């Protein structure tokens, strides 16, 4: 559980929050709804990560500050002051309760008995792998080369109707 003191305008309000994700902003859908015009609709988010909490600014217009320093994200500790516009959230307490990864029941514990052998027996012997060189060779595709020869002679452009042939020998200037 996270305990925050919200100071916004009138008297401070104590908030005891048990959610793993806490949304903060002006929109009514947030867990902590601010009346502050300097706060964005979706301003920041506090997330539980294991036994710690982290605050993340959600790209707000005026930013989020922790202990007077503008942050993108930061781990929180007891006594931190979060500033969102004119609102102040002071972190009064972080529970040390178990998180989702902690063992909850005795049934979930793994017990090792002392009556086990020090040796491990293989159930199946490993099979030997073998292959031939032909299995591992890679064949390149066959390519047929065209015989080299003279390039084809350039064909003269067809004469256009109504035009006379040029005078002189071809290639002479």
N, CA, C and O atoms as a DFTB+ gen file, in Angstrom:
692 C
 N C O
     1  1       0.848      -1.172       0.000
     2  2       0.000       0.000       0.000
     3  2       0.896       1.238       0.000
     4  3       1.977       1.239       0.589
     5  1       0.433       2.273      -0.661
     6  2       1.139       3.542      -0.772
     7  2       0.317       4.602      -0.048
     8  3      -0.885       4.727      -0.282
     9  1       0.960       5.360       0.826
    10  2       0.261       6.426       1.544
    11  2       0.803       7.763       1.075
    12  3       1.995       8.039       1.213
    13  1      -0.074       8.600       0.517
    14  2       0.294       9.916       0.013
    15  2      -0.529      10.978       0.720
    16  3      -1.683      10.740       1.076
    17  1       0.068      12.164       0.926
    18  2      -0.656      13.325       1.445
    19  2      -0.798      14.294       0.280
    20  3       0.204      14.778      -0.246
    21  1      -2.035      14.583      -0.130
    22  2      -2.308      15.503      -1.236
    23  2      -2.615      16.885      -0.685
    24  3      -3.552      17.069       0.092
    25  1      -1.802      17.858      -1.105
    26  2      -2.047      19.260      -0.741
    27  2      -2.384      19.996      -2.031
    28  3      -1.522      20.238      -2.876
    29  1      -3.659      20.345      -2.158
    30  2      -4.118      21.080      -3.332
    31  2      -5.223      22.022      -2.868
    32  3      -6.365      21.608      -2.670
    33  1      -4.879      23.263      -2.701
    34  2      -5.888      24.225      -2.261
    35  2      -6.126      24.164      -0.774
    36  3      -5.316      24.674       0.001
    37  1      -7.218      23.552      -0.355
    38  2      -7.656      23.577       1.051
    39  2      -6.799      22.652       1.924
    40  3      -5.578      22.591       1.781
    41  1      -7.459      21.951       2.810
    42  2      -6.777      21.084       3.777
    43  2      -6.153      19.869       3.086
    44  3      -6.695      19.379       2.095
    45  1      -5.016      19.376       3.599
    46  2      -4.381      18.178       3.027
    47  2      -5.273      16.946       3.193
    48  3      -6.017      16.823       4.165
    49  1      -5.177      16.042       2.222
    50  2      -5.970      14.814       2.237
    51  2      -5.002      13.632       2.222
    52  3      -4.052      13.609       1.440
    53  1      -5.250      12.653       3.091
    54  2      -4.423      11.443       3.131
    55  2      -5.043      10.401       2.195
    56  3      -6.234      10.104       2.280
    57  1      -4.220       9.857       1.311
    58  2      -4.675       8.844       0.351
    59  2      -3.951       7.534       0.633
    60  3      -2.721       7.489       0.631
    61  1      -4.706       6.476       0.872
    62  2      -4.139       5.133       1.029
    63  2      -4.500       4.350      -0.228
    64  3      -5.665       4.013      -0.440
    65  1      -3.509       4.061      -1.057
    66  2      -3.750       3.443      -2.363
    67  2      -3.145       2.047      -2.412
    68  3      -1.981       1.852      -2.061
    69  1      -3.939       1.085      -2.847
    70  2      -3.467      -0.300      -2.926
    71  2      -3.239      -0.769      -4.358
    72  3      -2.764      -1.885      -4.568
    73  1      -3.566       0.056      -5.340
    74  2      -3.399      -0.345      -6.732
    75  2      -1.909      -0.438      -7.099
    76  3      -1.068       0.240      -6.510
    77  1      -1.606      -1.289      -8.081
    78  2      -0.236      -1.400      -8.580
    79  2       0.081      -0.295      -9.577
    80  3       1.249       0.040      -9.777
    81  1      -0.950       0.279     -10.211
    82  2      -0.779       1.391     -11.144
    83  2      -1.735       2.497     -10.714
    84  3      -2.942       2.281     -10.607
    85  1      -1.184       3.679     -10.470
    86  2      -1.977       4.816      -9.999
    87  2      -1.834       5.948     -11.007
    88  3      -0.739       6.477     -11.199
    89  1      -2.929       6.319     -11.645
    90  2      -2.925       7.389     -12.642
    91  2      -3.249       8.710     -11.952
    92  3      -4.112       8.786     -11.077
    93  1      -2.519       9.762     -12.381
    94  2      -2.703      11.090     -11.788
    95  2      -2.949      12.094     -12.900
    96  3      -2.241      12.089     -13.906
    97  1      -3.954      12.966     -12.731
    98  2      -4.233      14.010     -13.706
    99  2      -5.599      14.625     -13.492
   100  3      -6.276      14.341     -12.504
   101  1      -6.001      15.483     -14.442
   102  2      -7.301      16.170     -14.317
   103  2      -8.483      15.320     -14.755
   104  3      -9.603      15.569     -14.308
   105  1      -8.278      14.322     -15.615
   106  2      -9.392      13.505     -16.122
   107  2     -10.024      12.697     -14.985
   108  3      -9.334      12.260     -14.064
   109  1     -11.335      12.506     -15.063
   110  2     -12.078      11.799     -14.021
   111  2     -11.703      10.321     -13.923
   112  3     -11.954       9.686     -12.899
   113  1     -11.107       9.772     -14.977
   114  2     -10.734       8.353     -14.993
   115  2      -9.511       8.066     -14.136
   116  3      -9.233       6.898     -13.865
   117  1      -8.766       9.080     -13.695
   118  2      -7.544       8.883     -12.918
   119  2      -7.868       8.426     -11.500
   120  3      -8.959       8.678     -10.990
   121  1      -6.908       7.751     -10.868
   122  2      -7.042       7.354      -9.468
   123  2      -6.941       8.575      -8.555
   124  3      -7.650       8.674      -7.553
   125  1      -6.053       9.499      -8.914
   126  2      -5.934      10.762      -8.181
   127  2      -6.310      11.871      -9.156
   128  3      -5.567      12.163     -10.093
   129  1      -7.475      12.490      -8.928
   130  2      -7.981      13.540      -9.814
   131  2      -7.577      14.890      -9.234
   132  3      -7.922      15.222      -8.100
   133  1      -6.834      15.669     -10.035
   134  2      -6.384      16.994      -9.615
   135  2      -7.284      18.059     -10.221
   136  3      -7.747      17.919     -11.353
   137  1      -7.531      19.116      -9.472
   138  2      -8.349      20.230      -9.959
   139  2      -7.468      21.341     -10.522
   140  3      -7.968      22.376     -10.962
   141  1      -6.194      21.126     -10.507
   142  2      -5.191      22.099     -10.892
   143  2      -5.149      22.269     -12.408
   144  3      -4.971      21.285     -13.126
   145  1      -5.308      23.482     -12.907
   146  2      -5.301      23.741     -14.349
   147  2      -3.918      23.501     -14.964
   148  3      -3.809      23.299     -16.174
   149  1      -2.869      23.520     -14.148
   150  2      -1.510      23.278     -14.645
   151  2      -1.214      21.792     -14.829
   152  3      -0.171      21.423     -15.368
   153  1      -2.124      20.953     -14.384
   154  2      -1.966      19.506     -14.546
   155  2      -2.612      19.080     -15.868
   156  3      -3.654      19.609     -16.256
   157  1      -1.992      18.134     -16.544
   158  2      -2.565      17.580     -17.771
   159  2      -3.670      16.590     -17.420
   160  3      -3.764      16.135     -16.280
   161  1      -4.507      16.257     -18.405
   162  2      -5.581      15.284     -18.155
   163  2      -4.992      13.941     -17.714
   164  3      -5.466      13.325     -16.760
   165  1      -3.964      13.508     -18.418
   166  2      -3.211      12.296     -18.053
   167  2      -1.788      12.761     -17.782
   168  3      -0.970      12.798     -18.701
   169  1      -1.485      13.108     -16.568
   170  2      -0.233      13.791     -16.249
   171  2       0.907      12.832     -15.891
   172  3       1.985      12.899     -16.481
   173  1       0.667      11.952     -14.934
   174  2       1.723      11.058     -14.457
   175  2       1.119       9.734     -14.010
   176  3      -0.095       9.598     -13.859
   177  1       2.018       8.749     -13.800
   178  2       1.580       7.419     -13.360
   179  2       2.593       6.913     -12.333
   180  3       3.803       7.032     -12.528
   181  1       2.089       6.355     -11.253
   182  2       2.936       5.697     -10.259
   183  2       2.683       4.201     -10.397
   184  3       1.538       3.751     -10.370
   185  1       3.780       3.424     -10.547
   186  2       3.658       1.979     -10.724
   187  2       4.430       1.248      -9.645
   188  3       5.525       1.650      -9.250
   189  1       3.836       0.174      -9.182
   190  2       4.535      -0.692      -8.233
   191  2       5.398      -1.655      -9.016
   192  3       4.927      -2.327      -9.933
   193  1       6.671      -1.717      -8.649
   194  2       7.605      -2.658      -9.259
   195  2       8.255      -3.416      -8.107
   196  3       9.153      -2.903      -7.440
   197  1       7.790      -4.646      -7.881
   198  2       8.259      -5.408      -6.722
   199  2       7.789      -4.727      -5.451
   200  3       6.591      -4.528      -5.255
   201  1       8.739      -4.367      -4.579
   202  2       8.395      -3.696      -3.326
   203  2       8.617      -2.194      -3.423
   204  3       8.505      -1.491      -2.419
   205  1       8.932      -1.687      -4.619
   206  2       9.176      -0.254      -4.791
   207  2       8.124       0.351      -5.721
   208  3       7.380      -0.360      -6.396
   209  1       8.088       1.675      -5.734
   210  2       7.190       2.406      -6.625
   211  2       8.017       3.353      -7.484
   212  3       9.037       3.887      -7.048
   213  1       7.550       3.549      -8.721
   214  2       8.221       4.460      -9.654
   215  2       7.190       5.402     -10.240
   216  3       6.085       4.984     -10.587
   217  1       7.550       6.687     -10.352
   218  2       6.663       7.662     -10.987
   219  2       7.190       7.948     -12.381
   220  3       8.399       8.051     -12.589
   221  1       6.269       8.078     -13.341
   222  2       6.609       8.371     -14.724
   223  2       5.757       9.537     -15.203
   224  3       4.534       9.517     -15.064
   225  1       6.404      10.553     -15.768
   226  2       5.670      11.654     -16.389
   227  2       5.152      11.154     -17.733
   228  3       5.897      10.508     -18.470
   229  1       3.910      11.432     -18.067
   230  2       3.290      10.918     -19.289
   231  2       3.328      11.937     -20.426
   232  3       2.388      12.021     -21.216
   233  1       4.404      12.707     -20.511
   234  2       4.521      13.706     -21.570
   235  2       3.667      14.930     -21.284
   236  3       3.142      15.553     -22.206
   237  1       3.527      15.271     -20.028
   238  2       2.681      16.404     -19.639
   239  2       3.271      17.720     -20.132
   240  3       4.472      17.824     -20.382
   241  1       2.408      18.719     -20.268
   242  2       2.852      20.027     -20.740
   243  2       3.752      20.750     -19.762
   244  3       4.725      21.381     -20.177
   245  1       3.454      20.676     -18.465
   246  2       4.225      21.405     -17.453
   247  2       5.220      20.549     -16.693
   248  3       5.968      21.066     -15.863
   249  1       5.247      19.256     -16.957
   250  2       6.223      18.383     -16.321
   251  2       5.841      17.953     -14.924
   252  3       4.881      18.447     -14.334
   253  1       6.629      17.006     -14.405
   254  2       6.463      16.463     -13.061
   255  2       7.787      16.634     -12.336
   256  3       8.850      16.371     -12.898
   257  1       7.719      17.072     -11.092
   258  2       8.937      17.262     -10.303
   259  2       8.902      16.360      -9.080
   260  3       7.853      16.160      -8.467
   261  1      10.063      15.821      -8.736
   262  2      10.219      15.073      -7.493
   263  2      11.324      15.771      -6.710
   264  3      12.457      15.881      -7.177
   265  1      10.982      16.240      -5.520
   266  2      11.913      16.985      -4.664
   267  2      12.524      18.174      -5.407
   268  3      13.711      18.463      -5.255
   269  1      11.700      18.865      -6.217
   270  2      12.131      20.074      -6.914
   271  2      12.853      19.843      -8.223
   272  3      13.208      20.805      -8.904
   273  1      13.083      18.589      -8.598
   274  2      13.818      18.268      -9.828
   275  2      12.857      17.674     -10.864
   276  3      12.136      16.720     -10.573
   277  1      12.852      18.248     -12.082
   278  2      11.980      17.751     -13.149
   279  2      12.457      16.361     -13.573
   280  3      13.651      16.131     -13.769
   281  1      11.505      15.445     -13.709
   282  2      11.854      14.045     -14.014
   283  2      11.032      13.527     -15.196
   284  3       9.962      14.052     -15.504
   285  1      11.550      12.492     -15.845
   286  2      10.778      11.696     -16.797
   287  2      10.228      10.474     -16.055
   288  3       9.058      10.118     -16.193
   289  1      11.107       9.839     -15.260
   290  2      10.698       8.753     -14.374
   291  2      11.707       8.676     -13.239
   292  3      12.867       9.060     -13.392
   293  1      11.246       8.171     -12.091
   294  2      12.139       8.078     -10.936
   295  2      11.551       7.137      -9.908
   296  3      10.336       7.094      -9.713
   297  1      12.423       6.377      -9.247
   298  2      11.992       5.533      -8.134
   299  2      11.638       6.441      -6.958
   300  3      12.294       7.457      -6.727
   301  1      10.604       6.068      -6.227
   302  2      10.151       6.876      -5.099
   303  2      10.569       6.251      -3.778
   304  3      10.678       5.031      -3.653
   305  1      10.801       7.113      -2.797
   306  2      11.104       6.644      -1.451
   307  2      10.313       7.488      -0.448
   308  3       9.805       8.558      -0.781
   309  1      10.223       6.993       0.764
   310  2       9.467       7.680       1.808
   311  2      10.006       9.100       1.992
   312  3      11.216       9.304       2.095
   313  1       9.092      10.084       2.032
   314  2       9.468      11.478       2.230
   315  2       9.569      12.283       0.949
   316  3       9.674      13.508       1.008
   317  1       9.539      11.624      -0.228
   318  2       9.621      12.349      -1.505
   319  2       8.400      13.249      -1.679
   320  3       7.289      12.891      -1.285
   321  1       8.623      14.431      -2.279
   322  2       7.517      15.333      -2.595
   323  2       7.383      15.421      -4.116
   324  3       8.331      15.775      -4.816
   325  1       6.203      15.097      -4.606
   326  2       5.890      15.135      -6.034
   327  2       5.114      16.416      -6.293
   328  3       4.099      16.676      -5.646
   329  1       5.600      17.228      -7.258
   330  2       4.917      18.478      -7.615
   331  2       4.335      18.336      -9.010
   332  3       5.060      18.083      -9.972
   333  1       3.021      18.500      -9.114
   334  2       2.310      18.505     -10.386
   335  2       1.531      19.809     -10.412
   336  3       0.489      19.940      -9.770
   337  1       2.058      20.783     -11.174
   338  2       1.472      22.116     -11.157
   339  2       1.563      22.678      -9.755
   340  3       2.645      22.699      -9.167
   341  1       0.432      23.142      -9.199
   342  2       0.407      23.683      -7.841
   343  2       0.095      22.610      -6.796
   344  3       0.119      22.895      -5.599
   345  1      -0.194      21.397      -7.226
   346  2      -0.513      20.310      -6.291
   347  2       0.774      19.662      -5.783
   348  3       1.758      19.556      -6.514
   349  1       0.752      19.227      -4.513
   350  2       1.892      18.550      -3.907
   351  2       1.419      17.222      -3.331
   352  3       0.433      17.160      -2.596
   353  1       2.142      16.161      -3.679
   354  2       1.882      14.838      -3.122
   355  2       3.125      14.433      -2.342
   356  3       4.208      14.313      -2.916
   357  1       2.975      14.222      -1.026
   358  2       4.107      13.806      -0.208
   359  2       3.952      12.324       0.111
   360  3       2.907      11.888       0.595
   361  1       5.001      11.557      -0.165
   362  2       4.977      10.113       0.058
   363  2       5.251       9.847       1.544
   364  3       6.371      10.024       2.023
   365  1       4.206       9.420       2.258
   366  2       4.322       9.191       3.699
   367  2       4.715       7.758       4.028
   368  3       5.375       7.513       5.039
   369  1       4.318       6.814       3.188
   370  2       4.647       5.432       3.518
   371  2       4.529       4.495       2.338
   372  3       3.668       4.653       1.473
   373  1       5.418       3.514       2.325
   374  2       5.381       2.434       1.329
   375  2       5.336       1.147       2.127
   376  3       6.165       0.917       3.007
   377  1       4.356       0.308       1.810
   378  2       4.261      -0.960       2.531
   379  2       5.394      -1.875       2.111
   380  3       5.959      -1.733       1.027
   381  1       5.713      -2.802       2.973
   382  2       6.715      -3.818       2.660
   383  2       6.036      -5.165       2.488
   384  3       6.643      -6.210       2.721
   385  1       4.775      -5.137       2.078
   386  2       4.019      -6.373       1.901
   387  2       4.558      -7.196       0.750
   388  3       5.367      -6.708      -0.039
   389  1       4.121      -8.431       0.647
   390  2       4.610      -9.302      -0.420
   391  2       4.113      -8.832      -1.771
   392  3       3.004      -8.313      -1.899
   393  1       4.954      -9.025      -2.778
   394  2       4.500      -8.716      -4.128
   395  2       4.121     -10.025      -4.821
   396  3       4.144     -11.090      -4.204
   397  1       3.781      -9.939      -6.076
   398  2       3.266     -11.102      -6.804
   399  2       4.285     -12.233      -6.884
   400  3       3.896     -13.388      -7.056
   401  1       5.567     -11.938      -6.767
   402  2       6.595     -12.962      -6.898
   403  2       6.908     -13.654      -5.562
   404  3       7.589     -14.680      -5.552
   405  1       6.434     -13.121      -4.461
   406  2       6.711     -13.721      -3.160
   407  2       5.899     -14.994      -2.978
   408  3       4.814     -15.134      -3.541
   409  1       6.437     -15.932      -2.179
   410  2       5.745     -17.183      -1.879
   411  2       4.621     -16.878      -0.906
   412  3       4.834     -16.195       0.096
   413  1       3.413     -17.381      -1.194
   414  2       2.254     -17.072      -0.367
   415  2       1.853     -18.247       0.531
   416  3       1.387     -18.043       1.652
   417  1       2.030     -19.457       0.044
   418  2       1.605     -20.634       0.797
   419  2       2.791     -21.542       1.056
   420  3       3.785     -21.506       0.331
   421  1       2.678     -22.361       2.103
   422  2       3.708     -23.359       2.370
   423  2       3.736     -24.406       1.268
   424  3       4.771     -25.027       1.028
   425  1       2.599     -24.608       0.592
   426  2       2.529     -25.595      -0.477
   427  2       3.411     -25.210      -1.664
   428  3       3.858     -26.079      -2.412
   429  1       3.660     -23.917      -1.838
   430  2       4.458     -23.461      -2.966
   431  2       5.961     -23.623      -2.735
   432  3       6.750     -23.458      -3.665
   433  1       6.364     -23.946      -1.497
   434  2       7.782     -24.054      -1.202
   435  2       8.335     -25.351      -1.766
   436  3       7.636     -26.361      -1.847
   437  1       9.590     -25.307      -2.150
   438  2      10.279     -26.489      -2.651
   439  2      11.089     -27.063      -1.493
   440  3      11.886     -26.353      -0.879
   441  1      10.888     -28.338      -1.194
   442  2      11.598     -28.987      -0.098
   443  2      12.533     -30.035      -0.673
   444  3      12.179     -30.780      -1.587
   445  1      13.728     -30.073      -0.117
   446  2      14.716     -31.054      -0.551
   447  2      14.947     -31.998       0.607
   448  3      15.289     -31.571       1.710
   449  1      14.758     -33.287       0.355
   450  2      14.950     -34.256       1.430
   451  2      16.407     -34.697       1.463
   452  3      17.127     -34.572       0.473
   453  1      16.831     -35.210       2.603
   454  2      18.229     -35.622       2.775
   455  2      18.485     -37.039       2.293
   456  3      19.638     -37.468       2.265
   457  1      17.457     -37.777       1.915
   458  2      17.642     -39.168       1.538
   459  2      17.866     -39.351       0.035
   460  3      17.530     -40.404      -0.506
   461  1      18.414     -38.373      -0.635
   462  2      18.681     -38.494      -2.065
   463  2      20.122     -38.920      -2.287
   464  3      20.995     -38.630      -1.469
   465  1      20.369     -39.603      -3.388
   466  2      21.736     -40.010      -3.753
   467  2      22.505     -38.799      -4.241
   468  3      21.941     -37.810      -4.709
   469  1      23.816     -38.919      -4.113
   470  2      24.669     -37.874      -4.655
   471  2      24.869     -38.048      -6.155
   472  3      25.359     -37.143      -6.831
   473  1      24.487     -39.218      -6.674
   474  2      24.696     -39.504      -8.090
   475  2      23.408     -39.289      -8.870
   476  3      22.303     -39.425      -8.343
   477  1      23.580     -38.956     -10.113
   478  2      22.443     -38.864     -11.021
   479  2      22.572     -39.965     -12.049
   480  3      23.642     -40.145     -12.630
   481  1      21.520     -40.692     -12.279
   482  2      21.530     -41.747     -13.280
   483  2      20.892     -41.231     -14.550
   484  3      19.843     -40.588     -14.526
   485  1      21.563     -41.531     -15.688
   486  2      20.994     -41.161     -16.978
   487  2      19.969     -42.206     -17.366
   488  3      20.238     -43.405     -17.285
   489  1      18.837     -41.777     -17.772
   490  2      17.783     -42.705     -18.173
   491  2      18.106     -43.292     -19.528
   492  3      18.044     -44.508     -19.710
   493  1      18.443     -42.461     -20.464
   494  2      18.783     -42.922     -21.807
   495  2      20.208     -42.488     -22.113
   496  3      20.623     -41.371     -21.807
   497  1      20.937     -43.402     -22.723
   498  2      22.278     -43.044     -23.179
   499  2      22.130     -42.136     -24.390
   500  3      21.249     -42.353     -25.222
   501  1      22.967     -41.138     -24.497
   502  2      22.857     -40.272     -25.669
   503  2      23.230     -41.033     -26.929
   504  3      24.162     -41.837     -26.925
   505  1      22.512     -40.781     -27.988
   506  2      22.804     -41.446     -29.251
   507  2      23.874     -40.667     -29.982
   508  3      23.926     -39.439     -29.925
   509  1      24.724     -41.401     -30.667
   510  2      25.818     -40.762     -31.390
   511  2      25.288     -40.244     -32.721
   512  3      24.580     -40.950     -33.440
   513  1      25.628     -39.047     -33.026
   514  2      25.195     -38.452     -34.275
   515  2      26.285     -38.628     -35.319
   516  3      27.470     -38.465     -35.026
   517  1      25.883     -38.959     -36.524
   518  2      26.865     -39.067     -37.605
   519  2      26.225     -38.566     -38.886
   520  3      25.008     -38.626     -39.062
   521  1      27.063     -38.078     -39.763
   522  2      26.604     -37.620     -41.060
   523  2      27.740     -37.712     -42.036
   524  3      28.908     -37.759     -41.651
   525  1      27.396     -37.738     -43.287
   526  2      28.417     -37.840     -44.330
   527  2      28.722     -36.451     -44.870
   528  3      27.989     -35.489     -44.638
   529  1      29.841     -36.383     -45.607
   530  2      30.214     -35.108     -46.208
   531  2      29.153     -34.646     -47.194
   532  3      28.928     -33.447     -47.353
   533  1      28.506     -35.587     -47.849
   534  2      27.477     -35.234     -48.833
   535  2      26.294     -34.541     -48.154
   536  3      25.628     -33.705     -48.765
   537  1      26.033     -34.890     -46.884
   538  2      24.936     -34.257     -46.167
   539  2      25.219     -32.794     -45.864
   540  3      24.294     -31.992     -45.738
   541  1      26.487     -32.448     -45.746
   542  2      26.837     -31.087     -45.340
   543  2      27.303     -30.207     -46.485
   544  3      27.465     -28.999     -46.312
   545  1      27.523     -30.805     -47.669
   546  2      27.970     -29.993     -48.802
   547  2      26.833     -29.150     -49.344
   548  3      25.674     -29.564     -49.355
   549  1      27.185     -27.982     -49.782
   550  2      26.214     -27.096     -50.404
   551  2      26.581     -26.983     -51.870
   552  3      27.707     -26.620     -52.210
   553  1      25.649     -27.288     -52.718
   554  2      25.885     -27.232     -54.155
   555  2      25.447     -25.871     -54.688
   556  3      24.340     -25.401     -54.424
   557  1      26.354     -25.254     -55.447
   558  2      26.006     -23.992     -56.098
   559  2      25.197     -24.304     -57.350
   560  3      25.423     -25.339     -57.977
   561  1      24.281     -23.458     -57.724
   562  2      23.509     -23.716     -58.938
   563  2      24.420     -23.626     -60.163
   564  3      25.364     -22.837     -60.204
   565  1      24.110     -24.454     -61.151
   566  2      24.945     -24.434     -62.355
   567  2      24.591     -23.216     -63.200
   568  3      23.433     -22.814     -63.308
   569  1      25.638     -22.646     -63.795
   570  2      25.469     -21.453     -64.613
   571  2      26.055     -21.754     -65.975
   572  3      27.178     -22.251     -66.061
   573  1      25.334     -21.470     -67.033
   574  2      25.822     -21.685     -68.384
   575  2      26.304     -20.355     -68.939
   576  3      25.573     -19.365     -68.969
   577  1      27.565     -20.362     -69.381
   578  2      28.135     -19.129     -69.928
   579  2      27.809     -19.042     -71.408
   580  3      27.790     -20.052     -72.111
   581  1      27.558     -17.847     -71.870
   582  2      27.311     -17.642     -73.295
   583  2      28.651     -17.432     -73.974
   584  3      29.529     -16.775     -73.414
   585  1      28.828     -17.985     -75.184
   586  2      30.127     -17.826     -75.855
   587  2      30.368     -16.350     -76.207
   588  3      29.469     -15.612     -76.611
   589  1      31.630     -15.974     -76.028
   590  2      31.986     -14.596     -76.342
   591  2      32.161     -14.467     -77.847
   592  3      32.713     -15.365     -78.483
   593  1      31.719     -13.407     -78.401
   594  2      31.843     -13.181     -79.839
   595  2      31.731     -11.709     -80.130
   596  3      31.713     -10.879     -79.221
   597  1      31.658     -11.393     -81.400
   598  2      31.515      -9.993     -81.772
   599  2      30.140      -9.497     -81.372
   600  3      29.141     -10.208     -81.466
   601  1      30.124      -8.271     -80.928
   602  2      28.804      -7.726     -80.633
   603  2      28.062      -7.495     -81.938
   604  3      28.692      -7.219     -82.959
   605  1      26.763      -7.598     -81.931
   606  2      26.023      -7.412     -83.188
   607  2      26.238      -5.998     -83.728
   608  3      26.322      -5.027     -82.977
   609  1      26.324      -5.922     -85.041
   610  2      26.546      -4.620     -85.700
   611  2      25.312      -3.751     -85.524
   612  3      24.179      -4.232     -85.505
   613  1      25.569      -2.466     -85.397
   614  2      24.463      -1.524     -85.239
   615  2      23.723      -1.411     -86.552
   616  3      24.327      -1.269     -87.615
   617  1      22.418      -1.476     -86.465
   618  2      21.594      -1.377     -87.670
   619  2      21.318       0.086     -87.947
   620  3      21.058       0.856     -87.023
   621  1      21.372       0.480     -89.223
   622  2      21.070       1.879     -89.532
   623  2      19.591       2.159     -89.266
   624  3      18.734       1.288     -89.414
   625  1      19.334       3.354     -88.885
   626  2      17.962       3.757     -88.606
   627  2      17.173       3.746     -89.903
   628  3      17.697       4.161     -90.937
   629  1      15.928       3.285     -89.879
   630  2      15.124       3.248     -91.107
   631  2      14.875       4.674     -91.611
   632  3      14.669       5.613     -90.841
   633  1      14.905       4.784     -92.914
   634  2      14.695       6.101     -93.534
   635  2      13.256       6.521     -93.343
   636  3      12.334       5.709     -93.426
   637  1      13.081       7.788     -93.088
   638  2      11.744       8.309     -92.904
   639  2      11.201       8.712     -94.274
   640  3      11.944       9.240     -95.102
   641  1       9.945       8.475     -94.513
   642  2       9.400       8.834     -95.827
   643  2       9.487      10.336     -96.061
   644  3       9.216      11.144     -95.173
   645  1       9.865      10.674     -97.256
   646  2       9.920      12.079     -97.635
   647  2      11.280      12.709     -97.391
   648  3      11.485      13.872     -97.737
   649  1      12.222      11.968     -96.799
   650  2      13.546      12.519     -96.552
   651  2      14.530      11.920     -97.545
   652  3      14.400      10.761     -97.940
   653  1      15.490      12.696     -97.935
   654  2      16.503      12.199     -98.851
   655  2      17.644      11.615     -98.064
   656  3      17.875      11.981     -96.912
   657  1      18.354      10.708     -98.688
   658  2      19.531      10.105     -98.059
   659  2      20.644      11.149     -98.023
   660  3      20.742      11.977     -98.929
   661  1      21.471      11.120     -97.002
   662  2      22.571      12.077     -96.933
   663  2      23.593      11.785     -98.039
   664  3      23.747      10.643     -98.470
   665  1      24.273      12.815     -98.480
   666  2      25.281      12.661     -99.524
   667  2      26.604      12.217     -98.902
   668  3      26.865      12.464     -97.724
   669  1      27.404      11.584     -99.682
   670  2      28.722      11.169     -99.234
   671  2      28.713       9.790     -98.636
   672  3      27.687       9.114     -98.567
   673  1      29.900       9.391     -98.202
   674  2      30.048       8.049     -97.646
   675  2      29.633       8.063     -96.166
   676  3      29.776       9.064     -95.464
   677  1      29.126       6.936     -95.737
   678  2      28.742       6.870     -94.334
   679  2      29.996       7.031     -93.442
   680  3      31.032       6.436     -93.737
   681  1      29.917       7.777     -92.422
   682  2      31.006       7.989     -91.478
   683  2      31.911       9.136     -91.896
   684  3      32.730       9.566     -91.084
   685  1      31.812       9.663     -93.126
   686  2      32.647      10.780     -93.590
   687  2      31.998      12.079     -93.162
   688  3      30.773      12.196     -93.120
   689  1      32.839      13.057     -92.844
   690  2      32.300      14.344     -92.417
   691  2      32.510      15.389     -93.453
   692  3      32.115      16.539     -93.259
